Amino acid sequence: MTTENYYLTLTCPNRPGIVAAVSTYIFELGGDIEEAQQFDDKASKRFFMRVSFSCSADSNTLRTGFVEIADRFDLTWDLRAVKDLKRVLIMASKLGHCLVDPLYRWRIGELPMLICGIVSNHPREVYSSIDFADIPFYHLPVTPETKPTQEAKPLEIVANSKVDMVILARYMQILSDDLSTKLSGRCINVHHSFLPSFKGAKPYHQAHARGIKLIGATAHFVTSDLDEGPIIEQDVTRVTHGDTPEDLVRKGRDLERTVLSRAFRYYLHDRVLINGATSVVFSD
């Protein structure tokens, strides 16, 4: 009998008995819980849970039988077989560090996913040194006049390729409110953590001019509120008066790529649950 590995995630109004009901259900179907994490948010009075388990029952059987528990506890939930990889669309511009890093981690198996395509506002020649293998590449140049039309095309790709998540790998175009809303909960961005202090061009140069001692990066869900979506991952590093603006840029790029990849990994393993303006991240 074949055994499959599954991820179960859920959120609901908190009340006694949720963990017992879930674990008993998995046990009664012959499942083996390998990891279970839960969080009771006192502020919102909501409960969050992630369970990794193995079971010989197929996903349809698991889902059908779980409906009664879901109805009883008013659950918002998802069950996924680990082998059913998530489908991802990557959007990038000229800066390649946040594009190359996840591609490398994907190739070595660290980021298990199906890459449905790479979208850029720059032509393929800009990435001549990067091996995209057989990943579809979409050149969608953006100007103020063409932006509304061009923004419809990523949505077509998302729909046609059944994309689960869009990753903005330092995609240097501001998404419209309409596109951000349509991708709500399905789009992750990364940027430096100076905001709102140092806006606009050359933020690292602005920070250097103010003698900043910490720099950082933030990965978050995209919303219509620019750079203010639920945060998934952050990191910082110290800098000194001896660091040049170029040193800050170099260190910032390292932070951006690693923070994005960590956030990406959490998402691919169903470790991120949105909780209003924030998120619950069950780290590994």
CSV table of C-alpha atoms in Angstrom, one decimal:
chain,number,residue,atom,x,y,z
A,1,MET,CA,0.0,0.0,0.0
A,2,THR,CA,1.4,3.4,-1.1
A,3,THR,CA,1.9,6.0,1.6
A,4,GLU,CA,1.8,9.7,0.7
A,5,ASN,CA,3.0,12.8,2.6
A,6,TYR,CA,0.5,15.6,3.1
A,7,TYR,CA,0.4,19.2,4.5
A,8,LEU,CA,-2.8,20.3,6.3
A,9,THR,CA,-3.2,23.9,7.2
A,10,LEU,CA,-6.2,25.5,8.8
A,11,THR,CA,-7.5,28.6,10.6
A,12,CYS,CA,-10.7,29.2,12.5
A,13,PRO,CA,-12.2,31.0,15.6
A,14,ASN,CA,-10.4,29.5,18.6
A,15,ARG,CA,-12.3,27.0,20.7
A,16,PRO,CA,-11.4,23.8,22.6
A,17,GLY,CA,-11.1,20.5,20.8
A,18,ILE,CA,-9.6,21.5,17.4
A,19,VAL,CA,-6.3,19.8,17.9
A,20,ALA,CA,-7.9,16.6,19.3
A,21,ALA,CA,-10.4,16.4,16.4
A,22,VAL,CA,-7.7,16.8,13.7
A,23,SER,CA,-5.2,14.4,15.3
A,24,THR,CA,-7.9,11.8,16.0
A,25,TYR,CA,-9.1,12.0,12.4
A,26,ILE,CA,-5.6,11.5,11.0
A,27,PHE,CA,-5.0,8.6,13.4
A,28,GLU,CA,-8.3,6.9,12.5
A,29,LEU,CA,-7.3,6.9,8.9
A,30,GLY,CA,-4.0,5.2,9.7
A,31,GLY,CA,-2.0,8.4,9.3
A,32,ASP,CA,1.3,9.3,11.1
A,33,ILE,CA,1.8,12.9,12.2
A,34,GLU,CA,5.4,13.9,11.6
A,35,GLU,CA,5.2,17.6,12.6
A,36,ALA,CA,2.4,19.7,14.1
A,37,GLN,CA,2.5,23.4,14.9
A,38,GLN,CA,-0.3,25.6,16.2
A,39,PHE,CA,-0.8,29.2,17.3
A,40,ASP,CA,-3.6,30.8,19.3
A,41,ASP,CA,-3.8,34.5,18.4
A,42,LYS,CA,-5.2,36.2,21.5
A,43,ALA,CA,-5.8,39.5,19.7
A,44,SER,CA,-7.9,38.1,16.9
A,45,LYS,CA,-9.1,35.1,18.9
A,46,ARG,CA,-8.2,32.9,15.9
A,47,PHE,CA,-6.5,29.6,15.8
A,48,PHE,CA,-3.8,28.6,13.3
A,49,MET,CA,-2.4,25.1,12.7
A,50,ARG,CA,-0.1,23.2,10.3
A,51,VAL,CA,0.2,19.5,10.3
A,52,SER,CA,2.7,17.4,8.2
A,53,PHE,CA,1.7,13.7,8.1
A,54,SER,CA,1.9,10.5,6.1
A,55,CYS,CA,-1.1,8.4,5.2
A,56,SER,CA,-2.1,5.6,2.9
A,57,ALA,CA,-5.5,7.2,2.2
A,58,ASP,CA,-5.7,9.2,-1.0
A,59,SER,CA,-6.3,13.0,-0.9
A,60,ASN,CA,-9.9,12.7,-2.1
A,61,THR,CA,-10.7,10.4,0.8
A,62,LEU,CA,-9.0,12.7,3.3
A,63,ARG,CA,-10.8,15.8,2.0
A,64,THR,CA,-14.2,14.2,1.9
A,65,GLY,CA,-13.9,12.9,5.5
A,66,PHE,CA,-12.5,16.1,6.8
A,67,VAL,CA,-15.5,18.2,5.7
A,68,GLU,CA,-17.4,17.3,8.9
A,69,ILE,CA,-14.6,18.6,11.1
A,70,ALA,CA,-14.3,21.7,8.9
A,71,ASP,CA,-18.0,22.5,9.3
A,72,ARG,CA,-18.0,21.8,13.0
A,73,PHE,CA,-15.2,24.2,13.7
A,74,ASP,CA,-15.8,26.7,10.9
A,75,LEU,CA,-12.4,26.0,9.4
A,76,THR,CA,-10.7,27.7,6.5
A,77,TRP,CA,-8.4,24.9,5.4
A,78,ASP,CA,-6.2,23.4,2.7
A,79,LEU,CA,-4.9,19.9,2.3
A,80,ARG,CA,-2.1,19.2,-0.2
A,81,ALA,CA,-0.1,16.1,-1.2
A,82,VAL,CA,3.6,17.1,-1.0
A,83,LYS,CA,4.2,15.6,-4.4
A,84,ASP,CA,1.7,18.1,-5.9
A,85,LEU,CA,4.2,20.9,-6.4
A,86,LYS,CA,3.1,24.5,-6.3
A,87,ARG,CA,3.1,26.4,-9.6
A,88,VAL,CA,5.1,29.6,-9.6
A,89,LEU,CA,5.5,32.6,-11.9
A,90,ILE,CA,8.6,34.8,-11.4
A,91,MET,CA,8.7,38.5,-12.4
A,92,ALA,CA,12.0,40.2,-12.6
A,93,SER,CA,13.8,43.3,-14.0
A,94,LYS,CA,17.5,44.0,-14.6
A,95,LEU,CA,18.7,43.2,-11.1
A,96,GLY,CA,19.4,39.5,-11.3
A,97,HIS,CA,20.3,38.4,-7.7
A,98,CYS,CA,16.8,37.6,-6.6
A,99,LEU,CA,16.2,35.8,-9.9
A,100,VAL,CA,19.3,33.7,-10.0
A,101,ASP,CA,19.1,32.6,-6.3
A,102,PRO,CA,15.7,30.8,-6.5
A,103,LEU,CA,16.6,29.3,-9.8
A,104,TYR,CA,19.8,27.8,-8.3
A,105,ARG,CA,17.9,26.5,-5.2
A,106,TRP,CA,15.2,25.0,-7.5
A,107,ARG,CA,17.8,23.2,-9.5
A,108,ILE,CA,19.4,21.6,-6.4
A,109,GLY,CA,16.0,20.6,-5.0
A,110,GLU,CA,15.9,23.1,-2.2
A,111,LEU,CA,12.9,24.9,-3.5
A,112,PRO,CA,10.4,22.2,-4.8
A,113,MET,CA,8.1,23.9,-7.3
A,114,LEU,CA,7.0,24.0,-10.9
A,115,ILE,CA,8.2,27.3,-12.5
A,116,CYS,CA,5.5,28.2,-15.1
A,117,GLY,CA,7.4,31.1,-16.5
A,118,ILE,CA,9.6,34.2,-16.1
A,119,VAL,CA,8.1,37.6,-16.8
A,120,SER,CA,10.3,40.7,-17.4
A,121,ASN,CA,9.9,44.2,-18.6
A,122,HIS,CA,13.3,43.7,-20.2
A,123,PRO,CA,14.2,41.5,-23.2
A,124,ARG,CA,15.7,38.0,-22.9
A,125,GLU,CA,19.2,39.3,-24.0
A,126,VAL,CA,19.5,41.1,-20.6
A,127,TYR,CA,19.7,37.6,-19.0
A,128,SER,CA,22.1,36.0,-21.6
A,129,SER,CA,24.3,34.7,-18.8
A,130,ILE,CA,21.5,33.0,-17.0
A,131,ASP,CA,20.4,29.5,-17.9
A,132,PHE,CA,16.6,29.4,-18.0
A,133,ALA,CA,16.5,25.9,-19.4
A,134,ASP,CA,13.1,25.3,-20.9
A,135,ILE,CA,11.3,27.8,-18.6
A,136,PRO,CA,9.0,30.0,-20.8
A,137,PHE,CA,10.1,33.6,-20.9
A,138,TYR,CA,7.7,36.5,-21.4
A,139,HIS,CA,9.0,39.9,-22.4
A,140,LEU,CA,6.4,42.5,-21.3
A,141,PRO,CA,7.8,46.0,-21.7
A,142,VAL,CA,6.0,48.6,-19.6
A,143,THR,CA,5.4,52.2,-20.4
A,144,PRO,CA,2.9,54.6,-18.8
A,145,GLU,CA,0.8,54.2,-22.0
A,146,THR,CA,1.0,50.4,-22.2
A,147,LYS,CA,0.8,49.6,-18.5
A,148,PRO,CA,-2.9,48.8,-18.2
A,149,THR,CA,-2.7,46.5,-21.3
A,150,GLN,CA,0.5,44.9,-20.2
A,151,GLU,CA,-0.8,44.2,-16.7
A,152,ALA,CA,-3.5,42.1,-18.1
A,153,LYS,CA,-1.0,39.7,-19.6
A,154,PRO,CA,0.5,38.4,-16.4
A,155,LEU,CA,-3.0,37.7,-15.2
A,156,GLU,CA,-3.6,35.7,-18.4
A,157,ILE,CA,-0.4,33.7,-17.7
A,158,VAL,CA,-1.6,33.1,-14.1
A,159,ALA,CA,-4.9,31.8,-15.3
A,160,ASN,CA,-3.7,29.8,-18.2
A,161,SER,CA,-0.8,28.2,-16.3
A,162,LYS,CA,-2.8,27.7,-13.1
A,163,VAL,CA,-0.2,29.6,-11.1
A,164,ASP,CA,-0.4,29.4,-7.4
A,165,MET,CA,2.0,32.2,-6.5
A,166,VAL,CA,3.7,35.1,-8.2
A,167,ILE,CA,7.2,36.1,-7.0
A,168,LEU,CA,8.4,39.6,-7.6
A,169,ALA,CA,12.2,39.0,-7.7
A,170,ARG,CA,13.1,42.7,-7.6
A,171,TYR,CA,10.6,43.5,-10.3
A,172,MET,CA,11.1,47.2,-10.6
A,173,GLN,CA,7.6,48.2,-11.6
A,174,ILE,CA,4.9,49.3,-9.2
A,175,LEU,CA,1.8,47.1,-9.6
A,176,SER,CA,-1.5,48.9,-10.0
A,177,ASP,CA,-4.1,48.7,-7.3
A,178,ASP,CA,-6.2,46.6,-9.6
A,179,LEU,CA,-3.4,44.0,-10.3
A,180,SER,CA,-2.4,44.0,-6.6
A,181,THR,CA,-5.9,43.3,-5.6
A,182,LYS,CA,-6.4,40.5,-8.1
A,183,LEU,CA,-3.1,38.9,-6.9
A,184,SER,CA,-3.9,39.4,-3.2
A,185,GLY,CA,-2.6,36.5,-1.1
A,186,ARG,CA,-0.8,35.1,-4.2
A,187,CYS,CA,2.1,37.5,-4.7
A,188,ILE,CA,5.3,37.9,-2.7
A,189,ASN,CA,7.7,40.9,-3.0
A,190,VAL,CA,11.1,41.7,-1.4
A,191,HIS,CA,12.6,45.1,-0.8
A,192,HIS,CA,15.1,46.9,1.5
A,193,SER,CA,13.8,47.6,5.0
A,194,PHE,CA,14.4,51.3,5.1
A,195,LEU,CA,10.9,52.2,4.2
A,196,PRO,CA,9.3,54.5,4.9
A,197,SER,CA,12.4,56.4,5.9
A,198,PHE,CA,14.3,56.4,2.5
A,199,LYS,CA,12.0,56.4,-0.4
A,200,GLY,CA,12.7,56.7,-4.1
A,201,ALA,CA,16.0,56.4,-6.0
A,202,LYS,CA,19.2,55.1,-4.4
A,203,PRO,CA,17.9,54.3,-0.9
A,204,TYR,CA,21.2,52.9,0.2
A,205,HIS,CA,23.0,56.1,-0.7
A,206,GLN,CA,20.4,58.0,1.2
A,207,ALA,CA,20.9,55.7,4.2
A,208,HIS,CA,24.7,56.1,4.0
A,209,ALA,CA,24.3,59.9,4.0
A,210,ARG,CA,22.4,59.6,7.3
A,211,GLY,CA,25.0,57.3,8.9
A,212,ILE,CA,22.7,54.3,9.3
A,213,LYS,CA,24.1,51.4,11.3
A,214,LEU,CA,21.6,48.6,10.3
A,215,ILE,CA,20.4,47.6,6.9
A,216,GLY,CA,17.8,44.9,6.2
A,217,ALA,CA,15.4,43.3,3.8
A,218,THR,CA,11.7,42.4,4.0
A,219,ALA,CA,9.6,39.8,2.1
A,220,HIS,CA,5.9,40.3,2.3
A,221,PHE,CA,2.6,39.7,0.5
A,222,VAL,CA,1.7,42.3,-2.1
A,223,THR,CA,-1.4,44.4,-1.4
A,224,SER,CA,-2.7,47.6,-2.9
A,225,ASP,CA,-1.0,49.4,0.0
A,226,LEU,CA,2.5,49.7,-1.5
A,227,ASP,CA,5.1,47.7,0.5
A,228,GLU,CA,2.7,47.3,3.5
A,229,GLY,CA,1.3,43.8,3.0
A,230,PRO,CA,1.6,41.0,5.6
A,231,ILE,CA,5.3,40.4,6.4
A,232,ILE,CA,6.7,36.9,5.9
A,233,GLU,CA,10.4,37.2,6.6
A,234,GLN,CA,13.0,39.8,7.5
A,235,ASP,CA,16.7,40.0,8.3
A,236,VAL,CA,19.3,42.7,9.1
A,237,THR,CA,23.0,43.1,9.2
A,238,ARG,CA,25.2,45.8,10.8
A,239,VAL,CA,27.2,48.3,8.8
A,240,THR,CA,29.7,50.9,10.0
A,241,HIS,CA,31.0,54.4,9.1
A,242,GLY,CA,33.7,52.6,7.0
A,243,ASP,CA,31.1,51.1,4.6
A,244,THR,CA,30.7,52.9,1.3
A,245,PRO,CA,27.3,53.2,-0.4
A,246,GLU,CA,28.4,50.5,-2.7
A,247,ASP,CA,29.2,48.2,0.3
A,248,LEU,CA,25.7,48.8,1.6
A,249,VAL,CA,24.2,47.9,-1.8
A,250,ARG,CA,26.3,44.7,-1.9
A,251,LYS,CA,25.3,43.7,1.6
A,252,GLY,CA,21.7,44.6,0.9
A,253,ARG,CA,21.6,42.4,-2.2
A,254,ASP,CA,22.7,39.4,-0.1
A,255,LEU,CA,20.0,40.1,2.4
A,256,GLU,CA,17.3,40.5,-0.3
A,257,ARG,CA,18.1,37.2,-2.0
A,258,THR,CA,18.3,35.2,1.2
A,259,VAL,CA,15.2,36.7,2.8
A,260,LEU,CA,13.2,36.1,-0.4
A,261,SER,CA,14.4,32.5,-0.7
A,262,ARG,CA,13.5,31.8,3.0
A,263,ALA,CA,10.0,33.4,2.5
A,264,PHE,CA,9.7,31.4,-0.7
A,265,ARG,CA,10.6,28.1,1.0
A,266,TYR,CA,8.1,28.8,3.8
A,267,TYR,CA,5.4,29.3,1.3
A,268,LEU,CA,6.3,26.2,-0.8
A,269,HIS,CA,6.0,24.1,2.3
A,270,ASP,CA,2.7,25.6,3.4
A,271,ARG,CA,4.2,27.3,6.4
A,272,VAL,CA,2.6,30.7,5.9
A,273,LEU,CA,-1.0,31.7,6.8
A,274,ILE,CA,-2.3,35.2,6.4
A,275,ASN,CA,-3.7,36.7,9.6
A,276,GLY,CA,-5.3,40.0,8.7
A,277,ALA,CA,-2.6,42.6,8.3
A,278,THR,CA,0.1,40.2,9.5
A,279,SER,CA,1.0,36.5,8.9
A,280,VAL,CA,1.6,33.4,10.9
A,281,VAL,CA,4.9,31.7,9.8
A,282,PHE,CA,5.6,28.2,11.1
A,283,SER,CA,9.3,28.2,10.6
A,284,ASP,CA,11.3,25.0,10.0
